[in-house]
Amino acid sequence: MFGRGRKASVEASADADAARGTSQDVDRVGPFDAADAPQDDVHRLDLGALRIPTLRGVQMQFQVEEATGRPVTIIITDGRSAMEVAVFAAPKTTPLWDEVRAEILETLQAVGGAEGEGPFGPELRMRLPTNRPGETIPGRMIGIDGPRWFLRAVVTGPAGQDLSAGPLLDETLRRTVVVRGDEAMPVRDPLPLRLPKEVAESDGEPQETKQGATARPEMPGPGVRISETR
């Protein structure tokens, strides 16, 4: 599914100082629900269910489905590490990350996967397959519960092992806003995304993504094993 899509990327152009905001909301830590989004000066790309901040030194890359033109993969990279972000529908009252984390951990323990504590709370440490047969890379899976949504981030590269190696990726995640919408959706279904107008209206040719070796695990359903998407 991902392999047949066309790819596009957009360079973040906002100044890092401006991205920190100028109001008292600058000290609040997200990701935020749209109803509780900070009133700051951060420029965010509107991707439908996600509004992702543009920080200097960070590039956002999209792989889109040919048939619909919608993003199926969003990768944020600082040039060394990469973070794939996805957002899903969740129950109104029950957090989803504890349940998802336990399911995935059960499948990973035999191959060295483990639970750890990260800047966003409990996370998973794992080895992820690449496009090369038999090759794996270290990665971290972060899960964040919100009101009727669940945000998942998978980090690879140096920051996939070292918690201090991706400060711009952490800052991007902290400043992200989730727009859940009022539509009823099955739990664990992906929330709808769209290309930001900065990419959709571009006259230039889409650029190739540079993070081709990043593994892309799917959001697992109950009892479904995590696997590489092809």
PDB file of N, CA, C and O in Angstrom, residues 1-7 63-67 72 216 229-230:
ATOM      1  N   MET A   1       0.846  -1.212   0.000  1.00  0.00           N
ATOM      2  CA  MET A   1       0.000   0.000   0.000  1.00  0.00           C
ATOM      3  C   MET A   1       0.869   1.245   0.000  1.00  0.00           C
ATOM      4  O   MET A   1       0.731   2.147  -0.804  1.00  0.00           O
ATOM      5  N   PHE A   2       1.833   1.302   0.955  1.00  0.00           N
ATOM      6  CA  PHE A   2       2.688   2.479   1.022  1.00  0.00           C
ATOM      7  C   PHE A   2       3.620   2.538  -0.175  1.00  0.00           C
ATOM      8  O   PHE A   2       3.951   3.592  -0.672  1.00  0.00           O
ATOM      9  N   GLY A   3       4.084   1.359  -0.629  1.00  0.00           N
ATOM     10  CA  GLY A   3       5.106   1.353  -1.664  1.00  0.00           C
ATOM     11  C   GLY A   3       4.617   1.873  -2.996  1.00  0.00           C
ATOM     12  O   GLY A   3       5.426   2.256  -3.835  1.00  0.00           O
ATOM     13  N   ARG A   4       3.327   1.910  -3.244  1.00  0.00           N
ATOM     14  CA  ARG A   4       2.816   2.354  -4.540  1.00  0.00           C
ATOM     15  C   ARG A   4       2.447   3.830  -4.553  1.00  0.00           C
ATOM     16  O   ARG A   4       2.032   4.366  -5.553  1.00  0.00           O
ATOM     17  N   GLY A   5       2.586   4.497  -3.457  1.00  0.00           N
ATOM     18  CA  GLY A   5       2.195   5.896  -3.405  1.00  0.00           C
ATOM     19  C   GLY A   5       3.244   6.810  -3.988  1.00  0.00           C
ATOM     20  O   GLY A   5       4.411   6.470  -4.104  1.00  0.00           O
ATOM     21  N   ARG A   6       2.858   8.012  -4.385  1.00  0.00           N
ATOM     22  CA  ARG A   6       3.834   9.031  -4.746  1.00  0.00           C
ATOM     23  C   ARG A   6       4.258   9.745  -3.470  1.00  0.00           C
ATOM     24  O   ARG A   6       3.567   9.714  -2.467  1.00  0.00           O
ATOM     25  N   LYS A   7       5.398  10.402  -3.506  1.00  0.00           N
ATOM     26  CA  LYS A   7       5.962  10.964  -2.297  1.00  0.00           C
ATOM     27  C   LYS A   7       6.146  12.469  -2.459  1.00  0.00           C
ATOM     28  O   LYS A   7       6.405  12.978  -3.528  1.00  0.00           O
ATOM     29  N   GLN A  63       4.035  10.343   2.144  1.00  0.00           N
ATOM     30  CA  GLN A  63       3.797   9.379   1.084  1.00  0.00           C
ATOM     31  C   GLN A  63       2.295   9.262   0.957  1.00  0.00           C
ATOM     32  O   GLN A  63       1.595   8.997   1.935  1.00  0.00           O
ATOM     33  N   VAL A  64       1.800   9.511  -0.259  1.00  0.00           N
ATOM     34  CA  VAL A  64       0.357   9.615  -0.434  1.00  0.00           C
ATOM     35  C   VAL A  64      -0.169   8.513  -1.337  1.00  0.00           C
ATOM     36  O   VAL A  64       0.538   7.977  -2.196  1.00  0.00           O
ATOM     37  N   GLU A  65      -1.416   8.176  -1.152  1.00  0.00           N
ATOM     38  CA  GLU A  65      -2.098   7.156  -1.937  1.00  0.00           C
ATOM     39  C   GLU A  65      -2.462   7.738  -3.298  1.00  0.00           C
ATOM     40  O   GLU A  65      -3.089   8.802  -3.388  1.00  0.00           O
ATOM     41  N   GLU A  66      -2.075   7.038  -4.343  1.00  0.00           N
ATOM     42  CA  GLU A  66      -2.318   7.538  -5.697  1.00  0.00           C
ATOM     43  C   GLU A  66      -3.803   7.764  -5.962  1.00  0.00           C
ATOM     44  O   GLU A  66      -4.202   8.744  -6.561  1.00  0.00           O
ATOM     45  N   ALA A  67      -4.631   6.844  -5.510  1.00  0.00           N
ATOM     46  CA  ALA A  67      -6.055   6.895  -5.860  1.00  0.00           C
ATOM     47  C   ALA A  67      -6.761   8.087  -5.234  1.00  0.00           C
ATOM     48  O   ALA A  67      -7.660   8.676  -5.843  1.00  0.00           O
ATOM     49  N   VAL A  72      -0.714   8.631   3.547  1.00  0.00           N
ATOM     50  CA  VAL A  72      -0.797   7.388   4.301  1.00  0.00           C
ATOM     51  C   VAL A  72       0.373   7.287   5.276  1.00  0.00           C
ATOM     52  O   VAL A  72       0.357   6.464   6.189  1.00  0.00           O
ATOM     53  N   ARG A 216       7.613   0.661   9.080  1.00  0.00           N
ATOM     54  CA  ARG A 216       6.328   1.309   9.307  1.00  0.00           C
ATOM     55  C   ARG A 216       5.337   0.315   9.886  1.00  0.00           C
ATOM     56  O   ARG A 216       4.530  -0.256   9.167  1.00  0.00           O
ATOM     57  N   THR A 229       4.661  -3.055   7.132  1.00  0.00           N
ATOM     58  CA  THR A 229       3.726  -2.806   6.047  1.00  0.00           C
ATOM     59  C   THR A 229       4.469  -2.845   4.724  1.00  0.00           C
ATOM     60  O   THR A 229       5.499  -2.210   4.576  1.00  0.00           O
ATOM     61  N   ARG A 230       3.942  -3.519   3.752  1.00  0.00           N
ATOM     62  CA  ARG A 230       4.598  -3.613   2.446  1.00  0.00           C
ATOM     63  C   ARG A 230       3.750  -2.928   1.385  1.00  0.00           C
ATOM     64  O   ARG A 230       2.570  -2.904   1.461  1.00  0.00           O
TER      65      ARG A 230
END
